[in-house]
Amino acid sequence: MKIRKISSDSTFKKQGQTNNPISQLLFNLNPRFTFENFVVGPGNKLAYAAAQAVAKGKNPYYNPLFLYASVGLGKSHLAMAICNAKAKFSQNHKILSISAEIFLEELMSSIKKKDTSFFKERYRNNCDILFIDDVHFFAKKEFTQLELRRTIDYLISRGKQIIFTSLYPPEHIKDMGEDLKSRLGSGLVVQIDPLDYETRKKILIAKARAKNGLIPEDVIDFVAKSEISNVRCLEGILNNLFARAELMNSPIDLTMAREEVCKVVTQRERKGYITIDSIKECVSDFFKIKVEALASKSRKKEISLPRQIAMYLCRKYTEKSLEEIAEAFNKRHSSVIHSIQVIKEHLRRKDKIGRQVNFILFKLEGKIVNNH
Ligand code: ADP
Ligand code: MG
């Protein structure tokens, strides 16, 4: 009776796949997250092998399996691939796949109801495989940490498999008790490293194929070169490219890709990457003049125009003050203000100089994107 009552709690319904024929306990499990859909490369091959070994029940010492990596590198995907594989091959397995947040919510709600029997029943006796996503979330939550510690002990002593994911390795999770940290790290701890260019490329091709979409090779190559490691962001870029191509009824091209990648590389990161020196270099390279000439006393047009453009770009892309920019070009700060106005006017008129500024901008952005 008690089980039924708590099962109708809104948090359970929200997460539960109640129509799942295999088990009522498959929560929050994404059916897309399978081993078949996971692209393997140097950064994740160890984690992939460990996940497969756990799915096959190969080694009792891989318990708990603890996967950690920064955001979007496939932690949840791999952990859920284990659960999906287990669910597929052994219908009797009771699998509980849950976010750390839901574990905490359920614990709190059972305490509020002054009845923890359902909680214990669910997490101890009704569970052959427990997957808790993002356990770093338990930092500072001492009471939940204590309950998790007991749950781990209970399940491990009965040979039940536990899987955790986290942004950090167990020893580096802040504000977490030593007892719990040592339990989290007592099985197999594996990191997923940022993905290399080849793997990013394979992922982009696989995701594009899954959407039955056509993407030119140079676009795939450009996006893969952007060094964006977060696969969720790569998927977002692909989705936006497909959507734009459909809405505008035009094929996906490099310009479109550059814009989408630039959106991901945030303004703050751009500012961090572009320095006065890199702007000077880019501008002098474009006008085929010496870098030092930009800070010289020369008033010749072939020097003063590049200098004005460089000062404008420094204002736009760096967080330097007018005084700092003036100093870098041996000018007064009123001269920086004047230069900015002049270049803005060229951009507004879209004349030859305006187009040149845009071209340099494009080159600078390309550099940011490719070196990010
Ligand atoms: P994390 O939990 O590490 O933040 P996820 O596992 O949620 O990341 O992955 C984010 C997205 O990227 C998901 O859609 C997932 O399918 C996809 N993904 C991540 N790594 C890979 C990979 N190696 N191959 C295919 N898809 C991946
Ligand atoms: Mg995740």
PDB file of C-alpha atoms and ligand atoms in Angstrom, residues 30 32-33 37-41 44 69-78 133-134 165 167 192 195 199 203 206-207 230-232 235, ligand 1:
ATOM      1  CA  ASN A  30      17.066   7.864 -22.420  1.00  0.00           C
ATOM      2  CA  ARG A  32      18.852   6.860 -27.412  1.00  0.00           C
ATOM      3  CA  PHE A  33      21.796   6.458 -25.053  1.00  0.00           C
ATOM      4  CA  ASN A  37      25.103   5.251 -30.680  1.00  0.00           C
ATOM      5  CA  PHE A  38      28.323   6.058 -28.862  1.00  0.00           C
ATOM      6  CA  VAL A  39      31.318   7.104 -30.938  1.00  0.00           C
ATOM      7  CA  VAL A  40      34.575   5.837 -29.477  1.00  0.00           C
ATOM      8  CA  GLY A  41      37.871   7.722 -29.645  1.00  0.00           C
ATOM      9  CA  ASN A  44      36.615   7.954 -24.111  1.00  0.00           C
ATOM     10  CA  ALA A  69      34.297  14.325 -17.070  1.00  0.00           C
ATOM     11  CA  SER A  70      33.350  17.894 -17.793  1.00  0.00           C
ATOM     12  CA  VAL A  71      29.958  18.732 -19.249  1.00  0.00           C
ATOM     13  CA  GLY A  72      28.687  17.117 -22.437  1.00  0.00           C
ATOM     14  CA  LEU A  73      31.368  14.445 -22.819  1.00  0.00           C
ATOM     15  CA  GLY A  74      29.010  11.475 -22.616  1.00  0.00           C
ATOM     16  CA  LYS A  75      28.978  10.480 -18.921  1.00  0.00           C
ATOM     17  CA  SER A  76      25.199  10.055 -18.736  1.00  0.00           C
ATOM     18  CA  HIS A  77      25.158   8.487 -22.188  1.00  0.00           C
ATOM     19  CA  LEU A  78      27.601   5.730 -21.209  1.00  0.00           C
ATOM     20  CA  ASP A 133      23.789  10.858 -12.256  1.00  0.00           C
ATOM     21  CA  ASP A 134      25.912  13.866 -11.212  1.00  0.00           C
ATOM     22  CA  THR A 165      28.732  10.052 -12.802  1.00  0.00           C
ATOM     23  CA  LEU A 167      31.985  16.411 -12.920  1.00  0.00           C
ATOM     24  CA  ILE A 192      36.500  10.807 -20.076  1.00  0.00           C
ATOM     25  CA  LEU A 195      37.541  14.609 -27.530  1.00  0.00           C
ATOM     26  CA  THR A 199      36.386  11.857 -32.772  1.00  0.00           C
ATOM     27  CA  ILE A 203      30.413  12.296 -33.939  1.00  0.00           C
ATOM     28  CA  ALA A 206      27.070  10.164 -37.079  1.00  0.00           C
ATOM     29  CA  LYS A 207      24.671  12.787 -35.696  1.00  0.00           C
ATOM     30  CA  ASN A 230      31.023  19.540 -25.442  1.00  0.00           C
ATOM     31  CA  VAL A 231      29.063  17.129 -27.651  1.00  0.00           C
ATOM     32  CA  ARG A 232      25.801  18.748 -26.592  1.00  0.00           C
ATOM     33  CA  GLU A 235      24.618  18.714 -31.556  1.00  0.00           C
TER      34      GLU A 235
HETATM   35  P1  ADP B   1      27.350  14.507 -19.847  1.00  0.00           P
HETATM   36  O1  ADP B   1      26.493  13.625 -19.006  1.00  0.00           O
HETATM   37  O2  ADP B   1      28.795  14.145 -19.808  1.00  0.00           O
HETATM   38  O3  ADP B   1      27.143  15.986 -19.563  1.00  0.00           O
HETATM   39  P2  ADP B   1      25.787  13.409 -21.971  1.00  0.00           P
HETATM   40  O4  ADP B   1      26.073  11.981 -21.751  1.00  0.00           O
HETATM   41  O5  ADP B   1      24.438  13.912 -21.559  1.00  0.00           O
HETATM   42  O6  ADP B   1      26.927  14.338 -21.359  1.00  0.00           O
HETATM   43  O7  ADP B   1      26.023  13.721 -23.522  1.00  0.00           O
HETATM   44  C1  ADP B   1      25.572  14.927 -24.127  1.00  0.00           C
HETATM   45  C2  ADP B   1      25.080  14.624 -25.524  1.00  0.00           C
HETATM   46  O8  ADP B   1      26.199  14.271 -26.323  1.00  0.00           O
HETATM   47  C3  ADP B   1      24.122  13.480 -25.596  1.00  0.00           C
HETATM   48  O9  ADP B   1      23.153  13.734 -26.594  1.00  0.00           O
HETATM   49  C4  ADP B   1      25.000  12.302 -26.008  1.00  0.00           C
HETATM   50  O10 ADP B   1      24.277  11.345 -26.752  1.00  0.00           O
HETATM   51  C5  ADP B   1      26.037  12.971 -26.861  1.00  0.00           C
HETATM   52  N1  ADP B   1      27.353  12.309 -26.812  1.00  0.00           N
HETATM   53  C6  ADP B   1      28.351  12.516 -25.913  1.00  0.00           C
HETATM   54  N2  ADP B   1      29.422  11.774 -26.190  1.00  0.00           N
HETATM   55  C7  ADP B   1      29.113  11.078 -27.311  1.00  0.00           C
HETATM   56  C8  ADP B   1      29.812  10.120 -28.113  1.00  0.00           C
HETATM   57  N3  ADP B   1      31.068   9.745 -27.827  1.00  0.00           N
HETATM   58  N4  ADP B   1      29.175   9.605 -29.191  1.00  0.00           N
HETATM   59  C9  ADP B   1      27.927  10.001 -29.491  1.00  0.00           C
HETATM   60  N5  ADP B   1      27.207  10.894 -28.799  1.00  0.00           N
HETATM   61  C10 ADP B   1      27.783  11.430 -27.703  1.00  0.00           C
END
